[in-house]
Amino acid sequence: MLALSHYNSSASPLLPRFSNDTGGKVEARVTVEGLAQQGNHTLVQPTTSGVIVVALSMTLGIISNIVALLILANAYSLQRRRTKATFLLFASSLVVTDFIGHVIPGALVLRLYLSGGVHPEDFNDSDTMCQFLGGSMVFFGLCPLFMGCAMAAERCLGVTRPLLHSSLVTKTRTKICLSVIWLAALSVALLPCFQLGSYTYQVPGTWCFIKVLSDTQEVDVAFVVLFSGLGLTSLAVALVCNTISGLTLVLARLRRQPGSHHSAKSHDIEMVVQLVGIMITSCICWSPLLIFGLMSVIHSYKGSIGEDLSSYKTLMVMGVRLATWNQILDPWVYILLRRTVLRKIYLIAKCQAGMRGNIIGRWDPTSFPSSEKNVNQV
């Protein structure tokens, strides 16, 4: 219904102007043909298959996040090690944020899709729902990136400086850190409320984001640079911290004397593996939108976007579609990359290799001890 009202209200200025001369008839015909062509290229007609795909995507995301949250909640209740409990608190908060960030924007996009989308002439006339949807995209986009960065930094400190970590990192400080992350993301998302940037409808009129393609001003460029800069910086810091943590654990394992066992390191291995999975997922899902948005707003502001406008619109749509998969894939990192699963993967790989004297043989099954009682027989 929303789309129909937009189309009806915007059609009147484009009605043909008839006159008695031949030129008027030609003008009327050209105007009507142009209107028909415009409608063919801009109207978004929802299909049954499209609605099914969106519904299945939302259902998959909801189920994945709920399963991951149950696993993390159970692990948190049974955990006695403080470092692991801190990590699980971060991870549980990330899954909850992903769950909410999947449901709220997804429901609004589905509503816009079912209503037929917004007419292109009304893209810049963002209403309250567009402001809320755009703010949600920014908030729920930055939160996982910030949390992944904080988790990687916490694990890097725990692996490289365990004594300093035990004295600095507490449950209370972890909760304060999470509050600061949510507040920082919310502050960025609310900047358009203070005329520092703006949210507009994006092609094909079924979602809202920062203005990047047309009529961009200095504040729009600054807003996109801030959003993309914070996101890419978080990914870069997480990459550095996870690399340091991984190399530290590998070197410690290679230097270990044969026959010695350090079961505490198995927790660090599990957490670092999960963090690497989160980082890879975030890089694949969010980097395209962050980079495409930055490219689009810069070329739009310089006025050099020109004939490439349709290409940039396609890139933005591809970027946001990839970003929506972040909330679906993140939970599977915790579901699949657990110690029990990692141990089974290791045993399968070891059986396939059939060699005990090589490097992989140094990573014995005790690196991933099972939480189950009976693990001696496989």
C-alpha positions as a printed NumPy array, in Angstrom:
array([[  0.   ,   0.   ,   0.   ],
       [  2.877,   2.337,   0.784],
       [  4.39 ,   1.866,  -2.651],
       [  1.085,   2.482,  -4.428],
       [  0.596,   5.8  ,  -2.677],
       [  4.091,   6.878,  -3.689],
       [  3.548,   5.935,  -7.274],
       [  0.186,   7.683,  -7.504],
       [  1.391,  10.897,  -5.939],
       [  4.478,  11.092,  -8.117],
       [  2.707,  10.376, -11.386],
       [  0.787,  13.643, -11.683],
       [  3.753,  15.914, -12.535],
       [  4.659,  13.555, -15.36 ],
       [  1.226,  13.493, -17.019],
       [  1.354,  14.417, -20.736],
       [  0.481,  17.945, -21.814],
       [ -1.815,  17.881, -24.861],
       [ -2.08 ,  20.706, -27.402],
       [ -3.673,  21.266, -30.803],
       [ -0.467,  21.191, -32.823],
       [  1.51 ,  18.218, -33.987],
       [  4.435,  19.059, -31.719],
       [  2.178,  18.766, -28.69 ],
       [  1.076,  15.284, -29.741],
       [  4.66 ,  14.185, -30.181],
       [  5.589,  15.658, -26.798],
       [  2.707,  13.85 , -25.142],
       [  3.633,  10.546, -26.745],
       [  7.3  ,  10.863, -25.767],
       [  6.372,  11.767, -22.201],
       [  4.042,   8.801, -21.827],
       [  6.622,   6.433, -23.316],
       [  9.282,   7.792, -20.951],
       [  6.977,   7.263, -18.004],
       [  6.313,   3.692, -19.075],
       [ 10.016,   2.976, -19.46 ],
       [ 10.754,   4.512, -16.088],
       [  8.155,   2.348, -14.444],
       [  9.516,  -0.763, -16.102],
       [ 12.975,  -0.126, -14.701],
       [ 12.171,   1.084, -11.192],
       [  9.101,  -0.667,  -9.907],
       [  9.868,  -3.537,  -7.573],
       [  7.363,  -6.322,  -8.038],
       [  7.655,  -8.87 ,  -5.223],
       [  7.447, -12.48 ,  -6.286],
       [  6.448, -15.538,  -4.315],
       [  9.91 , -17.065,  -4.683],
       [ 11.539, -13.854,  -3.462],
       [  9.339, -13.737,  -0.376],
       [ 10.132, -17.388,   0.334],
       [ 13.877, -16.737,   0.06 ],
       [ 13.678, -13.78 ,   2.464],
       [ 11.532, -15.744,   4.909],
       [ 13.862, -18.756,   4.825],
       [ 16.882, -16.502,   5.33 ],
       [ 15.313, -14.906,   8.394],
       [ 14.256, -18.296,   9.757],
       [ 17.751, -19.731,   9.279],
       [ 19.305, -16.738,  11.01 ],
       [ 16.92 , -16.95 ,  13.964],
       [ 17.432, -20.687,  14.44 ],
       [ 21.223, -20.408,  14.107],
       [ 21.481, -17.64 ,  16.684],
       [ 19.179, -19.406,  19.141],
       [ 21.142, -22.671,  18.902],
       [ 24.457, -20.85 ,  19.328],
       [ 23.103, -18.88 ,  22.289],
       [ 21.946, -22.08 ,  24.017],
       [ 25.375, -23.653,  23.498],
       [ 27.161, -20.583,  24.854],
       [ 24.792, -20.236,  27.815],
       [ 25.349, -23.874,  28.764],
       [ 29.132, -23.52 ,  28.423],
       [ 29.076, -20.307,  30.472],
       [ 27.145, -21.958,  33.318],
       [ 29.631, -24.86 ,  33.471],
       [ 32.782, -22.793,  33.061],
       [ 35.04 , -22.23 ,  36.037],
       [ 38.03 , -20.585,  34.369],
       [ 37.787, -16.797,  34.475],
       [ 39.492, -16.228,  31.133],
       [ 37.106, -18.605,  29.389],
       [ 34.116, -17.055,  31.191],
       [ 35.139, -13.614,  29.914],
       [ 35.357, -14.9  ,  26.371],
       [ 31.949, -16.585,  26.65 ],
       [ 30.421, -13.357,  27.959],
       [ 31.746, -11.519,  24.912],
       [ 30.593, -14.289,  22.583],
       [ 27.099, -14.47 ,  24.105],
       [ 26.709, -10.699,  23.789],
       [ 27.802, -10.903,  20.157],
       [ 25.251, -13.625,  19.376],
       [ 22.444, -11.68 ,  21.086],
       [ 23.401,  -8.57 ,  19.117],
       [ 23.487, -10.566,  15.88 ],
       [ 20.076, -12.048,  16.671],
       [ 18.447,  -8.662,  17.266],
       [ 20.295,  -7.173,  14.291],
       [ 18.96 ,  -9.951,  12.091],
       [ 15.328,  -9.745,  13.2  ],
       [ 14.657,  -5.988,  13.345],
       [ 16.191,  -4.81 ,  10.031],
       [ 15.068,  -8.025,   8.334],
       [ 11.457,  -7.485,   9.33 ],
       [ 11.517,  -3.889,   8.062],
       [ 13.123,  -4.872,   4.759],
       [ 10.579,  -7.642,   4.299],
       [  7.772,  -5.164,   4.917],
       [  9.164,  -2.773,   2.317],
       [  9.657,  -5.63 ,  -0.118],
       [  6.084,  -6.856,   0.24 ],
       [  4.722,  -3.332,  -0.195],
       [  6.534,  -2.974,  -3.526],
       [  9.361,  -0.717,  -2.396],
       [  9.696,   3.048,  -2.594],
       [  9.542,   4.997,  -5.849],
       [ 12.959,   6.346,  -6.929],
       [ 11.696,   9.928,  -6.844],
       [ 11.105,   9.52 ,  -3.107],
       [ 14.479,   8.009,  -2.254],
       [ 15.759,  11.255,  -0.751],
       [ 12.535,  11.889,   1.196],
       [ 13.434,   9.517,   4.031],
       [ 10.664,   8.972,   6.542],
       [ 10.802,   7.762,  10.137],
       [ 11.033,   4.107,   9.156],
       [ 13.937,   4.832,   6.813],
       [ 15.77 ,   6.692,   9.567],
       [ 15.241,   3.789,  11.958],
       [ 16.231,   1.172,   9.385],
       [ 19.356,   3.094,   8.345],
       [ 20.348,   3.611,  11.97 ],
       [ 19.815,  -0.087,  12.654],
       [ 22.038,  -1.008,   9.72 ],
       [ 24.845,   1.181,  11.068],
       [ 24.415,   0.155,  14.73 ],
       [ 24.136,  -3.6  ,  14.143],
       [ 26.946,  -3.366,  11.606],
       [ 29.447,  -1.7  ,  13.905],
       [ 28.63 ,  -3.711,  17.048],
       [ 29.863,  -7.107,  15.754],
       [ 32.981,  -5.501,  14.297],
       [ 33.762,  -3.709,  17.573],
       [ 33.085,  -6.86 ,  19.612],
       [ 35.244,  -9.018,  17.368],
       [ 38.054,  -6.5  ,  17.767],
       [ 37.651,  -6.383,  21.567],
       [ 37.568, -10.188,  21.813],
       [ 40.712, -10.51 ,  19.689],
       [ 42.546,  -7.914,  21.804],
       [ 41.455,  -9.662,  25.021],
       [ 42.691, -13.051,  23.793],
       [ 45.946, -11.559,  22.531],
       [ 46.6  , -10.131,  25.98 ],
       [ 45.628, -13.431,  27.623],
       [ 47.954, -15.496,  25.415],
       [ 50.979, -13.18 ,  25.38 ],
       [ 50.696, -11.611,  28.866],
       [ 48.655, -13.981,  31.044],
       [ 49.632, -12.386,  34.354],
       [ 48.74 ,  -8.897,  33.171],
       [ 45.5  , -10.272,  31.733],
       [ 44.493, -11.864,  35.037],
       [ 45.007,  -8.591,  36.865],
       [ 43.277,  -6.336,  34.314],
       [ 40.415,  -8.357,  32.839],
       [ 37.445,  -8.974,  35.126],
       [ 33.786,  -9.718,  34.571],
       [ 32.811,  -6.216,  35.662],
       [ 35.26 ,  -4.572,  33.284],
       [ 34.073,  -6.848,  30.501],
       [ 30.506,  -5.652,  31.011],
       [ 31.72 ,  -2.044,  31.02 ],
       [ 33.574,  -2.683,  27.762],
       [ 30.423,  -4.127,  26.189],
       [ 28.413,  -1.093,  27.321],
       [ 30.994,   1.248,  25.799],
       [ 30.857,  -0.7  ,  22.519],
       [ 27.067,  -0.484,  22.303],
       [ 27.141,   3.204,  23.264],
       [ 29.822,   4.017,  20.671],
       [ 27.919,   2.239,  17.895],
       [ 24.693,   3.949,  18.927],
       [ 26.391,   7.358,  18.921],
       [ 27.562,   6.844,  15.344],
       [ 24.145,   5.607,  14.24 ],
       [ 22.426,   8.676,  15.726],
       [ 24.662,  11.246,  14.01 ],
       [ 22.067,  11.981,  11.258],
       [ 19.68 ,  13.111,  14.007],
       [ 22.084,  16.021,  14.524],
       [ 22.341,  16.759,  10.773],
       [ 25.72 ,  15.029,  10.592],
       [ 24.977,  12.812,   7.621],
       [ 21.704,  11.346,   6.377],
       [ 19.929,   8.078,   5.649],
       [ 18.102,   7.546,   2.365],
       [ 16.337,   4.744,   0.544],
       [ 18.653,   2.698,  -1.626],
       [ 18.074,   0.858,  -4.897],
       [ 15.751,  -0.962,  -5.377],
       [ 13.819,   0.99 ,  -2.728],
       [ 13.584,  -1.815,  -0.171],
       [ 16.321,  -0.794,   2.292],
       [ 17.902,   2.325,   3.791],
       [ 21.505,   3.275,   4.358],
       [ 23.821,   6.28 ,   4.428],
       [ 23.467,   8.592,   1.431],
       [ 26.293,   7.634,  -0.921],
       [ 25.083,   7.853,  -4.526],
       [ 23.399,  11.214,  -5.166],
       [ 23.344,  14.768,  -3.798],
       [ 26.141,  13.949,  -1.386],
       [ 27.488,  16.727,   0.819],
       [ 30.58 ,  17.094,   2.959],
       [ 28.775,  15.694,   6.003],
       [ 27.724,  12.614,   4.035],
       [ 31.311,  11.959,   2.992],
       [ 32.485,  12.449,   6.581],
       [ 29.777,  10.091,   7.872],
       [ 30.686,   7.319,   5.43 ],
       [ 34.405,   7.796,   6.092],
       [ 33.722,   7.504,   9.824],
       [ 31.551,   4.399,   9.447],
       [ 33.832,   2.609,   6.983],
       [ 36.975,   3.742,   8.784],
       [ 35.796,   2.375,  12.129],
       [ 34.71 ,  -0.899,  10.554],
       [ 37.887,  -1.476,   8.551],
       [ 40.082,  -0.442,  11.492],
       [ 38.302,  -2.956,  13.735],
       [ 38.912,  -5.706,  11.187],
       [ 42.573,  -4.74 ,  10.848],
       [ 43.148,  -4.702,  14.628],
       [ 41.402,  -8.072,  14.968],
       [ 43.611,  -9.482,  12.202],
       [ 46.796,  -8.305,  13.92 ],
       [ 45.733,  -9.548,  17.375],
       [ 44.586, -12.949,  16.101],
       [ 47.802, -13.368,  14.109],
       [ 49.905, -12.638,  17.198],
       [ 47.815, -15.017,  19.338],
       [ 47.97 , -17.792,  16.756],
       [ 51.722, -17.51 ,  16.226],
       [ 52.325, -17.442,  19.977],
       [ 50.332, -20.644,  20.494],
       [ 52.008, -22.401,  17.551],
       [ 55.498, -21.486,  18.764],
       [ 54.648, -22.596,  22.311],
       [ 53.364, -25.915,  20.974],
       [ 56.446, -26.51 ,  18.809],
       [ 58.794, -25.69 ,  21.692],
       [ 56.978, -27.995,  24.085],
       [ 58.914, -30.97 ,  25.358],
       [ 57.56 , -34.377,  24.297],
       [ 55.404, -35.954,  26.98 ],
       [ 54.502, -32.661,  28.681],
       [ 50.892, -31.593,  28.695],
       [ 49.337, -28.199,  29.236],
       [ 45.582, -28.647,  29.175],
       [ 45.017, -24.969,  29.874],
       [ 46.371, -24.14 ,  26.417],
       [ 43.547, -26.124,  24.815],
       [ 41.102, -23.424,  25.907],
       [ 43.276, -20.757,  24.28 ],
       [ 43.472, -22.781,  21.076],
       [ 39.712, -23.168,  20.958],
       [ 39.073, -19.473,  21.566],
       [ 41.652, -18.319,  19.016],
       [ 40.256, -20.684,  16.395],
       [ 36.778, -19.284,  17.005],
       [ 38.083, -15.723,  16.819],
       [ 39.77 , -16.456,  13.508],
       [ 36.452, -17.825,  12.248],
       [ 34.644, -14.672,  13.397],
       [ 37.272, -12.469,  11.772],
       [ 37.127, -14.306,   8.442],
       [ 33.328, -14.173,   8.445],
       [ 33.301, -10.455,   9.22 ],
       [ 35.914,  -9.691,   6.559],
       [ 34.005, -11.572,   3.868],
       [ 30.599, -10.183,   4.832],
       [ 31.336,  -6.57 ,   5.773],
       [ 34.432,  -5.512,   3.832],
       [ 32.602,  -5.21 ,   0.469],
       [ 29.915,  -2.879,   1.85 ],
       [ 32.454,  -0.775,   3.759],
       [ 34.694,  -0.419,   0.704],
       [ 31.904,   0.015,  -1.861],
       [ 30.225,   2.664,   0.293],
       [ 33.471,   4.583,   0.609],
       [ 34.152,   4.386,  -3.126],
       [ 30.607,   5.422,  -4.021],
       [ 30.404,   8.484,  -1.781],
       [ 33.823,   9.772,  -2.873],
       [ 33.026,   9.465,  -6.597],
       [ 29.544,  10.883,  -6.042],
       [ 30.879,  13.897,  -4.169],
       [ 33.496,  14.55 ,  -6.871],
       [ 30.806,  14.247,  -9.546],
       [ 32.773,  11.554, -11.359],
       [ 30.281,   8.75 , -10.845],
       [ 28.585,   9.577, -14.177],
       [ 27.831,   6.579, -16.358],
       [ 29.034,   4.183, -13.665],
       [ 26.072,   4.997, -11.427],
       [ 24.287,   1.746, -12.228],
       [ 27.464,  -0.207, -11.457],
       [ 27.814,   1.455,  -8.068],
       [ 24.157,   0.737,  -7.308],
       [ 24.754,  -2.926,  -8.108],
       [ 27.852,  -2.989,  -5.899],
       [ 25.941,  -1.491,  -2.974],
       [ 23.174,  -4.094,  -3.308],
       [ 25.755,  -6.882,  -3.434],
       [ 27.516,  -5.418,  -0.401],
       [ 24.408,  -5.25 ,   1.758],
       [ 23.382,  -8.776,   0.776],
       [ 26.753, -10.078,   1.904],
       [ 26.531,  -8.066,   5.128],
       [ 23.197,  -9.649,   6.035],
       [ 24.86 , -13.074,   6.016],
       [ 27.152, -12.047,   8.863],
       [ 24.384, -12.567,  11.433],
       [ 23.645, -15.985,   9.928],
       [ 27.22 , -17.274,   9.71 ],
       [ 28.563, -15.94 ,  13.029],
       [ 26.588, -18.424,  15.179],
       [ 27.933, -21.365,  13.188],
       [ 31.431, -20.395,  14.293],
       [ 30.483, -21.335,  17.866],
       [ 28.398, -24.326,  16.797],
       [ 31.099, -25.935,  14.646],
       [ 34.394, -24.706,  16.099],
       [ 34.012, -26.24 ,  19.564],
       [ 36.6  , -28.473,  21.203],
       [ 34.58 , -31.628,  20.689],
       [ 34.146, -30.846,  16.998],
       [ 37.765, -29.735,  16.587],
       [ 38.975, -32.928,  18.253],
       [ 36.95 , -35.09 ,  15.88 ],
       [ 38.253, -33.118,  12.899],
       [ 41.79 , -33.582,  14.175],
       [ 41.371, -37.331,  14.631],
       [ 39.898, -37.709,  11.162],
       [ 42.748, -35.696,   9.64 ],
       [ 45.302, -37.716,  11.605],
       [ 43.817, -40.992,  10.445],
       [ 43.881, -39.782,   6.872],
       [ 47.478, -38.649,   7.136],
       [ 48.588, -41.896,   8.778],
       [ 51.8  , -40.414,  10.116],
       [ 52.715, -39.678,  13.711],
       [ 56.188, -38.261,  13.279],
       [ 55.335, -35.182,  11.273],
       [ 54.371, -31.734,  12.46 ],
       [ 50.696, -32.501,  12.776],
       [ 51.575, -35.39 ,  15.063],
       [ 52.844, -32.893,  17.61 ],
       [ 49.254, -31.669,  18.031],
       [ 47.993, -34.664,  19.974],
       [ 44.334, -35.288,  20.848],
       [ 44.79 , -33.721,  24.289],
       [ 44.948, -30.345,  22.558],
       [ 41.197, -30.521,  22.158],
       [ 39.945, -32.478,  25.179],
       [ 36.321, -33.466,  24.921],
       [ 33.846, -32.206,  27.467],
       [ 32.277, -35.652,  27.482],
       [ 33.288, -38.227,  30.053],
       [ 34.139, -41.103,  27.732],
       [ 36.494, -39.948,  25.008],
       [ 39.076, -42.701,  25.023],
       [ 37.335, -44.788,  22.417],
       [ 36.496, -43.218,  19.061]])
